[in-house]
């Protein structure tokens, strides 16, 4: 419990070292004890615990000191300061430390009796810092790296390197399968491109005009006689050297 929540709970009173030394101005006008989470009458500045005055307001709207219709204010900051300076003992049983309420938080961070939760995920162990130091060496939820397979596992989990390796093999097999699918997909595409290219070579001239396969071979090309005529009928073209010869009108 931190000092803010302590100062708002009635547990605070049981921690006060010397209740008799408390300034009478810090007492609640209703319960006559140290004000918890103080509120004040806006007219006469009388202090009340939040709980005490809220309970009273359900039945009676007048201040018992000044007999006026009550208007609640937050008290002057000095009131909270005075309360935060009250000497208390540590909230942890077994701890003999004494401090001002305002110093409780910083004390709890190092209090030997403060209970903390084991930091290992999954572990519910809660104890003092001292006990925690011992627990750290035995906690079943602490992790360990297997020297053989480098897998990090919890101490209380059975670990079998073979299992780990088999799992890895399975994952790799699955990856290879996926890659093979990708490769055969690429192969198919390459094949399609080759086929298209071949079709082009046999059926189209470089102007991408469709060949007229019925056209007799021309002797225009000096290098070979494989010549096509474009379907448009305005040019011969050699399939191999791509030289075009325009038809004379
Ligand atoms: Zn009260
Ligand atoms: Zn009043
Ligand atoms: Zn303590
Ligand atoms: Zn643990
Ligand atoms: Zn292993
Ligand atoms: Zn040619």
PDB file of C-alpha atoms and ligand atoms in Angstrom:
ATOM      1  CA  UNK A   1       0.000   0.000   0.000  1.00  0.00           C
ATOM      2  CA  UNK A   2       1.578   3.365  -0.923  1.00  0.00           C
ATOM      3  CA  UNK A   3       1.518   6.496   1.214  1.00  0.00           C
ATOM      4  CA  UNK A   4      -1.306   8.088  -0.775  1.00  0.00           C
ATOM      5  CA  UNK A   5      -3.635   5.139  -0.320  1.00  0.00           C
ATOM      6  CA  UNK A   6      -2.476   4.792   3.303  1.00  0.00           C
ATOM      7  CA  UNK A   7      -3.393   8.413   4.008  1.00  0.00           C
ATOM      8  CA  UNK A   8      -6.851   7.706   2.600  1.00  0.00           C
ATOM      9  CA  UNK A   9      -7.507   4.615   4.668  1.00  0.00           C
ATOM     10  CA  UNK A  10      -8.308   4.243   8.337  1.00  0.00           C
ATOM     11  CA  UNK A  11      -5.398   1.793   8.563  1.00  0.00           C
ATOM     12  CA  UNK A  12      -3.261   4.930   8.933  1.00  0.00           C
ATOM     13  CA  UNK A  13      -4.487   5.413  12.514  1.00  0.00           C
ATOM     14  CA  UNK A  14      -3.226   2.020  13.640  1.00  0.00           C
ATOM     15  CA  UNK A  15       0.271   2.901  12.372  1.00  0.00           C
ATOM     16  CA  UNK A  16       0.644   6.187  14.284  1.00  0.00           C
ATOM     17  CA  UNK A  17       3.427   5.953  16.834  1.00  0.00           C
ATOM     18  CA  UNK A  18       2.077   8.492  19.308  1.00  0.00           C
ATOM     19  CA  UNK A  19      -1.631   9.240  18.754  1.00  0.00           C
ATOM     20  CA  UNK A  20      -1.722  11.626  21.718  1.00  0.00           C
ATOM     21  CA  UNK A  21       0.817  13.933  20.111  1.00  0.00           C
ATOM     22  CA  UNK A  22      -1.392  14.674  17.127  1.00  0.00           C
ATOM     23  CA  UNK A  23      -2.455  18.296  16.794  1.00  0.00           C
ATOM     24  CA  UNK A  24      -6.097  18.713  17.833  1.00  0.00           C
ATOM     25  CA  UNK A  25      -6.739  20.775  14.677  1.00  0.00           C
ATOM     26  CA  UNK A  26      -6.132  17.635  12.612  1.00  0.00           C
ATOM     27  CA  UNK A  27      -8.962  15.736  14.303  1.00  0.00           C
ATOM     28  CA  UNK A  28     -12.260  15.005  12.573  1.00  0.00           C
ATOM     29  CA  UNK A  29     -15.133  16.898  14.236  1.00  0.00           C
ATOM     30  CA  UNK A  30     -17.352  13.841  13.856  1.00  0.00           C
ATOM     31  CA  UNK A  31     -15.259  10.769  14.788  1.00  0.00           C
ATOM     32  CA  UNK A  32     -12.750  12.752  16.920  1.00  0.00           C
ATOM     33  CA  UNK A  33      -9.800  10.927  15.402  1.00  0.00           C
ATOM     34  CA  UNK A  34      -7.081  11.972  12.927  1.00  0.00           C
ATOM     35  CA  UNK A  35      -8.842  13.094   9.725  1.00  0.00           C
ATOM     36  CA  UNK A  36      -8.650  10.605   6.927  1.00  0.00           C
ATOM     37  CA  UNK A  37      -8.860  12.116   3.404  1.00  0.00           C
ATOM     38  CA  UNK A  38      -9.817  15.501   4.929  1.00  0.00           C
ATOM     39  CA  UNK A  39     -12.565  17.890   3.780  1.00  0.00           C
ATOM     40  CA  UNK A  40     -13.428  21.149   5.473  1.00  0.00           C
ATOM     41  CA  UNK A  41     -16.450  23.370   6.106  1.00  0.00           C
ATOM     42  CA  UNK A  42     -15.953  26.352   3.766  1.00  0.00           C
ATOM     43  CA  UNK A  43     -17.204  28.758   6.467  1.00  0.00           C
ATOM     44  CA  UNK A  44     -15.671  27.699   9.774  1.00  0.00           C
ATOM     45  CA  UNK A  45     -12.793  25.576   8.371  1.00  0.00           C
ATOM     46  CA  UNK A  46     -13.708  22.618  10.598  1.00  0.00           C
ATOM     47  CA  UNK A  47     -12.167  19.385   9.302  1.00  0.00           C
ATOM     48  CA  UNK A  48     -14.005  16.140   8.652  1.00  0.00           C
ATOM     49  CA  UNK A  49     -13.021  12.762   7.246  1.00  0.00           C
ATOM     50  CA  UNK A  50     -14.523  12.354   3.755  1.00  0.00           C
ATOM     51  CA  UNK A  51     -16.401   9.266   4.903  1.00  0.00           C
ATOM     52  CA  UNK A  52     -17.703  10.875   8.117  1.00  0.00           C
ATOM     53  CA  UNK A  53     -19.051  14.038   6.464  1.00  0.00           C
ATOM     54  CA  UNK A  54     -20.507  12.204   3.468  1.00  0.00           C
ATOM     55  CA  UNK A  55     -22.400   9.890   5.797  1.00  0.00           C
ATOM     56  CA  UNK A  56     -23.677  12.832   7.793  1.00  0.00           C
ATOM     57  CA  UNK A  57     -24.739  14.784   4.679  1.00  0.00           C
ATOM     58  CA  UNK A  58     -27.165  12.021   3.786  1.00  0.00           C
ATOM     59  CA  UNK A  59     -29.283  13.146   6.745  1.00  0.00           C
ATOM     60  CA  UNK A  60     -28.171  16.609   7.773  1.00  0.00           C
ATOM     61  CA  UNK A  61     -26.839  19.474   5.609  1.00  0.00           C
ATOM     62  CA  UNK A  62     -25.681  21.755   8.429  1.00  0.00           C
ATOM     63  CA  UNK A  63     -22.186  22.044   9.896  1.00  0.00           C
ATOM     64  CA  UNK A  64     -22.186  20.992  13.514  1.00  0.00           C
ATOM     65  CA  UNK A  65     -19.701  23.744  14.432  1.00  0.00           C
ATOM     66  CA  UNK A  66     -21.083  26.850  12.691  1.00  0.00           C
ATOM     67  CA  UNK A  67     -24.660  25.579  12.158  1.00  0.00           C
ATOM     68  CA  UNK A  68     -24.611  26.938   8.585  1.00  0.00           C
ATOM     69  CA  UNK A  69     -25.575  25.049   5.451  1.00  0.00           C
ATOM     70  CA  UNK A  70     -22.416  23.122   4.714  1.00  0.00           C
ATOM     71  CA  UNK A  71     -20.203  23.817   1.687  1.00  0.00           C
ATOM     72  CA  UNK A  72     -17.265  21.415   1.546  1.00  0.00           C
ATOM     73  CA  UNK A  73     -13.814  22.537   0.400  1.00  0.00           C
ATOM     74  CA  UNK A  74     -10.456  20.861   0.074  1.00  0.00           C
ATOM     75  CA  UNK A  75      -8.481  21.983   3.113  1.00  0.00           C
ATOM     76  CA  UNK A  76      -5.444  24.250   2.800  1.00  0.00           C
ATOM     77  CA  UNK A  77      -2.382  22.287   1.546  1.00  0.00           C
ATOM     78  CA  UNK A  78      -0.718  22.871   4.896  1.00  0.00           C
ATOM     79  CA  UNK A  79      -3.229  20.458   6.455  1.00  0.00           C
ATOM     80  CA  UNK A  80      -2.130  17.633   4.145  1.00  0.00           C
ATOM     81  CA  UNK A  81       1.508  18.561   4.787  1.00  0.00           C
ATOM     82  CA  UNK A  82       1.001  18.377   8.564  1.00  0.00           C
ATOM     83  CA  UNK A  83      -0.633  14.967   8.189  1.00  0.00           C
ATOM     84  CA  UNK A  84       2.171  13.698   5.920  1.00  0.00           C
ATOM     85  CA  UNK A  85       4.699  14.607   8.645  1.00  0.00           C
ATOM     86  CA  UNK A  86       3.078  12.361  11.270  1.00  0.00           C
ATOM     87  CA  UNK A  87       5.410   9.585  12.432  1.00  0.00           C
ATOM     88  CA  UNK A  88       4.212   6.092  11.696  1.00  0.00           C
ATOM     89  CA  UNK A  89       5.656   2.628  11.787  1.00  0.00           C
ATOM     90  CA  UNK A  90       6.149   0.573   8.643  1.00  0.00           C
ATOM     91  CA  UNK A  91       3.031  -1.055   7.247  1.00  0.00           C
ATOM     92  CA  UNK A  92       4.823  -4.386   7.045  1.00  0.00           C
ATOM     93  CA  UNK A  93       4.543  -6.676  10.023  1.00  0.00           C
ATOM     94  CA  UNK A  94       7.957  -7.578  11.408  1.00  0.00           C
ATOM     95  CA  UNK A  95       9.571  -4.319  10.285  1.00  0.00           C
ATOM     96  CA  UNK A  96      10.609  -1.978  13.101  1.00  0.00           C
ATOM     97  CA  UNK A  97      11.324   1.055  10.926  1.00  0.00           C
ATOM     98  CA  UNK A  98       9.638   4.371  11.781  1.00  0.00           C
ATOM     99  CA  UNK A  99       9.168   7.270   9.392  1.00  0.00           C
ATOM    100  CA  UNK A 100       6.963  10.154   8.335  1.00  0.00           C
ATOM    101  CA  UNK A 101       3.936   9.153   6.267  1.00  0.00           C
ATOM    102  CA  UNK A 102       5.494  10.918   3.270  1.00  0.00           C
ATOM    103  CA  UNK A 103       8.600   8.717   3.512  1.00  0.00           C
ATOM    104  CA  UNK A 104       6.665   5.452   3.515  1.00  0.00           C
ATOM    105  CA  UNK A 105       6.884   4.908  -0.262  1.00  0.00           C
ATOM    106  CA  UNK A 106      10.661   5.212  -0.430  1.00  0.00           C
ATOM    107  CA  UNK A 107      10.984   2.989   2.636  1.00  0.00           C
ATOM    108  CA  UNK A 108       8.771   0.262   1.165  1.00  0.00           C
ATOM    109  CA  UNK A 109      11.051   0.066  -1.866  1.00  0.00           C
ATOM    110  CA  UNK A 110      13.807  -1.237   0.403  1.00  0.00           C
ATOM    111  CA  UNK A 111      11.855  -2.634   3.359  1.00  0.00           C
ATOM    112  CA  UNK A 112      13.144  -6.092   4.225  1.00  0.00           C
ATOM    113  CA  UNK A 113       9.609  -7.185   5.057  1.00  0.00           C
ATOM    114  CA  UNK A 114       7.959  -5.818   1.914  1.00  0.00           C
ATOM    115  CA  UNK A 115       6.482  -8.661  -0.057  1.00  0.00           C
ATOM    116  CA  UNK A 116       7.177  -8.716  -3.761  1.00  0.00           C
ATOM    117  CA  UNK A 117       6.004 -10.968  -6.527  1.00  0.00           C
ATOM    118  CA  UNK A 118       8.445 -13.311  -8.202  1.00  0.00           C
ATOM    119  CA  UNK A 119       9.460 -11.639 -11.500  1.00  0.00           C
ATOM    120  CA  UNK A 120       9.341 -14.876 -13.503  1.00  0.00           C
ATOM    121  CA  UNK A 121       6.219 -15.029 -15.628  1.00  0.00           C
ATOM    122  CA  UNK A 122       3.784 -17.698 -14.488  1.00  0.00           C
ATOM    123  CA  UNK A 123       5.118 -17.833 -10.914  1.00  0.00           C
ATOM    124  CA  UNK A 124       2.750 -16.785  -8.125  1.00  0.00           C
ATOM    125  CA  UNK A 125       5.333 -16.809  -5.334  1.00  0.00           C
ATOM    126  CA  UNK A 126       5.164 -13.695  -3.151  1.00  0.00           C
ATOM    127  CA  UNK A 127       7.408 -12.999  -0.188  1.00  0.00           C
ATOM    128  CA  UNK A 128       9.909 -10.620   1.406  1.00  0.00           C
ATOM    129  CA  UNK A 129      12.966  -9.470  -0.516  1.00  0.00           C
ATOM    130  CA  UNK A 130      15.093 -11.764   1.613  1.00  0.00           C
ATOM    131  CA  UNK A 131      12.969 -14.819   0.880  1.00  0.00           C
ATOM    132  CA  UNK A 132      12.825 -13.805  -2.755  1.00  0.00           C
ATOM    133  CA  UNK A 133      16.608 -13.920  -3.000  1.00  0.00           C
ATOM    134  CA  UNK A 134      16.469 -17.572  -1.927  1.00  0.00           C
ATOM    135  CA  UNK A 135      13.486 -18.309  -4.145  1.00  0.00           C
ATOM    136  CA  UNK A 136      15.351 -17.005  -7.196  1.00  0.00           C
ATOM    137  CA  UNK A 137      17.585 -20.069  -7.088  1.00  0.00           C
ATOM    138  CA  UNK A 138      14.759 -22.574  -6.815  1.00  0.00           C
ATOM    139  CA  UNK A 139      11.909 -20.997  -8.800  1.00  0.00           C
ATOM    140  CA  UNK A 140      10.636 -23.496 -11.338  1.00  0.00           C
ATOM    141  CA  UNK A 141       9.645 -20.664 -13.634  1.00  0.00           C
ATOM    142  CA  UNK A 142      13.164 -19.290 -14.093  1.00  0.00           C
ATOM    143  CA  UNK A 143      14.538 -19.904 -17.547  1.00  0.00           C
ATOM    144  CA  UNK A 144      17.510 -21.861 -18.711  1.00  0.00           C
ATOM    145  CA  UNK A 145      19.260 -22.034 -22.070  1.00  0.00           C
ATOM    146  CA  UNK A 146      19.958 -25.587 -23.217  1.00  0.00           C
ATOM    147  CA  UNK A 147      23.659 -25.812 -24.033  1.00  0.00           C
ATOM    148  CA  UNK A 148      23.029 -28.368 -26.780  1.00  0.00           C
ATOM    149  CA  UNK A 149      20.119 -26.904 -28.750  1.00  0.00           C
ATOM    150  CA  UNK A 150      20.268 -23.287 -27.440  1.00  0.00           C
ATOM    151  CA  UNK A 151      16.538 -23.303 -26.703  1.00  0.00           C
ATOM    152  CA  UNK A 152      15.401 -21.184 -23.731  1.00  0.00           C
ATOM    153  CA  UNK A 153      12.972 -23.108 -21.558  1.00  0.00           C
ATOM    154  CA  UNK A 154      11.459 -22.884 -18.055  1.00  0.00           C
ATOM    155  CA  UNK A 155      13.134 -25.048 -15.422  1.00  0.00           C
ATOM    156  CA  UNK A 156       9.906 -26.852 -14.556  1.00  0.00           C
ATOM    157  CA  UNK A 157       9.163 -27.712 -18.164  1.00  0.00           C
ATOM    158  CA  UNK A 158      10.524 -30.970 -19.439  1.00  0.00           C
ATOM    159  CA  UNK A 159      13.054 -30.373 -22.175  1.00  0.00           C
ATOM    160  CA  UNK A 160      14.097 -32.905 -24.762  1.00  0.00           C
ATOM    161  CA  UNK A 161      16.583 -31.728 -27.388  1.00  0.00           C
ATOM    162  CA  UNK A 162      15.339 -34.399 -29.811  1.00  0.00           C
ATOM    163  CA  UNK A 163      11.801 -32.992 -29.597  1.00  0.00           C
ATOM    164  CA  UNK A 164      13.138 -29.541 -30.361  1.00  0.00           C
ATOM    165  CA  UNK A 165      15.204 -30.763 -33.303  1.00  0.00           C
ATOM    166  CA  UNK A 166      12.283 -32.752 -34.714  1.00  0.00           C
ATOM    167  CA  UNK A 167      10.064 -29.675 -34.454  1.00  0.00           C
ATOM    168  CA  UNK A 168      12.705 -27.605 -36.258  1.00  0.00           C
ATOM    169  CA  UNK A 169      12.995 -30.250 -38.994  1.00  0.00           C
ATOM    170  CA  UNK A 170       9.246 -30.196 -39.445  1.00  0.00           C
ATOM    171  CA  UNK A 171       9.262 -26.408 -39.821  1.00  0.00           C
ATOM    172  CA  UNK A 172      12.150 -26.592 -42.313  1.00  0.00           C
ATOM    173  CA  UNK A 173      10.375 -29.290 -44.304  1.00  0.00           C
ATOM    174  CA  UNK A 174       7.345 -27.057 -44.495  1.00  0.00           C
ATOM    175  CA  UNK A 175       9.542 -24.139 -45.662  1.00  0.00           C
ATOM    176  CA  UNK A 176      11.185 -26.284 -48.346  1.00  0.00           C
ATOM    177  CA  UNK A 177       7.762 -27.389 -49.517  1.00  0.00           C
ATOM    178  CA  UNK A 178       6.685 -23.754 -49.820  1.00  0.00           C
ATOM    179  CA  UNK A 179       9.878 -22.854 -51.695  1.00  0.00           C
ATOM    180  CA  UNK A 180       9.419 -25.749 -54.104  1.00  0.00           C
ATOM    181  CA  UNK A 181       5.948 -24.479 -54.879  1.00  0.00           C
ATOM    182  CA  UNK A 182       7.398 -21.030 -55.603  1.00  0.00           C
ATOM    183  CA  UNK A 183      10.199 -22.492 -57.758  1.00  0.00           C
ATOM    184  CA  UNK A 184       7.887 -24.638 -59.871  1.00  0.00           C
ATOM    185  CA  UNK A 185       5.674 -21.598 -60.279  1.00  0.00           C
ATOM    186  CA  UNK A 186       8.647 -19.612 -61.588  1.00  0.00           C
ATOM    187  CA  UNK A 187       9.678 -22.502 -63.864  1.00  0.00           C
ATOM    188  CA  UNK A 188       6.193 -22.570 -65.322  1.00  0.00           C
ATOM    189  CA  UNK A 189       6.315 -18.842 -66.004  1.00  0.00           C
ATOM    190  CA  UNK A 190       9.767 -19.105 -67.660  1.00  0.00           C
ATOM    191  CA  UNK A 191       8.479 -21.923 -69.824  1.00  0.00           C
ATOM    192  CA  UNK A 192       5.513 -19.825 -70.842  1.00  0.00           C
ATOM    193  CA  UNK A 193       7.792 -16.915 -71.751  1.00  0.00           C
ATOM    194  CA  UNK A 194      10.019 -19.240 -73.850  1.00  0.00           C
ATOM    195  CA  UNK A 195       6.996 -20.594 -75.607  1.00  0.00           C
ATOM    196  CA  UNK A 196       5.759 -17.123 -76.343  1.00  0.00           C
ATOM    197  CA  UNK A 197       9.200 -16.126 -77.628  1.00  0.00           C
ATOM    198  CA  UNK A 198       9.258 -19.173 -79.934  1.00  0.00           C
ATOM    199  CA  UNK A 199       5.792 -18.412 -81.183  1.00  0.00           C
ATOM    200  CA  UNK A 200       6.963 -14.906 -81.885  1.00  0.00           C
ATOM    201  CA  UNK A 201      10.015 -16.136 -83.797  1.00  0.00           C
ATOM    202  CA  UNK A 202       7.943 -18.399 -85.956  1.00  0.00           C
ATOM    203  CA  UNK A 203       4.785 -16.430 -86.406  1.00  0.00           C
ATOM    204  CA  UNK A 204       5.724 -12.777 -86.144  1.00  0.00           C
ATOM    205  CA  UNK A 205       8.226 -10.509 -87.821  1.00  0.00           C
ATOM    206  CA  UNK A 206      10.219  -7.999 -85.714  1.00  0.00           C
ATOM    207  CA  UNK A 207       7.591  -5.363 -86.392  1.00  0.00           C
ATOM    208  CA  UNK A 208       5.290  -7.826 -84.708  1.00  0.00           C
ATOM    209  CA  UNK A 209       3.306  -8.092 -87.835  1.00  0.00           C
ATOM    210  CA  UNK A 210       1.871 -11.510 -88.256  1.00  0.00           C
ATOM    211  CA  UNK A 211       3.672 -13.678 -90.738  1.00  0.00           C
ATOM    212  CA  UNK A 212       1.973 -14.776 -93.786  1.00  0.00           C
ATOM    213  CA  UNK A 213       3.171 -18.339 -93.879  1.00  0.00           C
ATOM    214  CA  UNK A 214       1.816 -18.923 -97.352  1.00  0.00           C
ATOM    215  CA  UNK A 215       4.216 -16.400 -98.785  1.00  0.00           C
ATOM    216  CA  UNK A 216       6.896 -18.069-100.850  1.00  0.00           C
ATOM    217  CA  UNK A 217      10.494 -17.631 -99.689  1.00  0.00           C
ATOM    218  CA  UNK A 218      12.146 -14.506-100.897  1.00  0.00           C
ATOM    219  CA  UNK A 219      15.690 -14.210-102.149  1.00  0.00           C
ATOM    220  CA  UNK A 220      16.046 -10.687-100.813  1.00  0.00           C
ATOM    221  CA  UNK A 221      18.215 -11.571 -97.881  1.00  0.00           C
ATOM    222  CA  UNK A 222      21.826 -12.359 -98.671  1.00  0.00           C
ATOM    223  CA  UNK A 223      22.341 -14.388 -95.515  1.00  0.00           C
ATOM    224  CA  UNK A 224      19.516 -16.848 -95.628  1.00  0.00           C
ATOM    225  CA  UNK A 225      16.300 -17.349 -97.438  1.00  0.00           C
ATOM    226  CA  UNK A 226      13.911 -17.614 -94.544  1.00  0.00           C
ATOM    227  CA  UNK A 227      11.800 -14.624 -95.254  1.00  0.00           C
ATOM    228  CA  UNK A 228       8.307 -13.771 -94.345  1.00  0.00           C
ATOM    229  CA  UNK A 229       5.958 -11.172 -95.593  1.00  0.00           C
ATOM    230  CA  UNK A 230       3.945  -9.165 -93.152  1.00  0.00           C
ATOM    231  CA  UNK A 231       0.239  -9.706 -93.273  1.00  0.00           C
ATOM    232  CA  UNK A 232      -0.063  -6.023 -94.017  1.00  0.00           C
ATOM    233  CA  UNK A 233       1.653  -6.970 -97.206  1.00  0.00           C
ATOM    234  CA  UNK A 234       3.986  -3.979 -97.345  1.00  0.00           C
ATOM    235  CA  UNK A 235       7.287  -5.510 -96.285  1.00  0.00           C
ATOM    236  CA  UNK A 236       9.357  -8.603 -96.493  1.00  0.00           C
ATOM    237  CA  UNK A 237      11.334  -9.403 -93.434  1.00  0.00           C
ATOM    238  CA  UNK A 238      14.060 -11.911 -92.840  1.00  0.00           C
ATOM    239  CA  UNK A 239      13.276 -13.983 -89.762  1.00  0.00           C
ATOM    240  CA  UNK A 240      16.932 -14.306 -88.783  1.00  0.00           C
ATOM    241  CA  UNK A 241      18.573 -10.929 -89.444  1.00  0.00           C
ATOM    242  CA  UNK A 242      15.347  -8.932 -89.220  1.00  0.00           C
ATOM    243  CA  UNK A 243      16.220  -6.876 -92.280  1.00  0.00           C
ATOM    244  CA  UNK A 244      13.174  -5.443 -93.943  1.00  0.00           C
ATOM    245  CA  UNK A 245      12.758  -4.805 -97.585  1.00  0.00           C
ATOM    246  CA  UNK A 246       9.858  -2.697 -98.691  1.00  0.00           C
ATOM    247  CA  UNK A 247       7.825  -3.907-101.561  1.00  0.00           C
ATOM    248  CA  UNK A 248       8.110  -1.847-104.638  1.00  0.00           C
ATOM    249  CA  UNK A 249       4.724  -0.630-105.760  1.00  0.00           C
TER     250      UNK A 249
HETATM  251 ZN1  LIG B   1     -14.069  11.241  11.009  1.00  0.00          ZN
HETATM  252 ZN1  LIG B   2     -18.840  25.077   9.691  1.00  0.00          ZN
HETATM  253 ZN1  LIG B   3       9.452  -1.678   6.627  1.00  0.00          ZN
HETATM  254 ZN1  LIG B   4       9.187 -17.802  -8.829  1.00  0.00          ZN
HETATM  255 ZN1  LIG B   5      18.115 -28.903 -25.747  1.00  0.00          ZN
HETATM  256 ZN1  LIG B   6      18.543 -12.450 -93.259  1.00  0.00          ZN
END
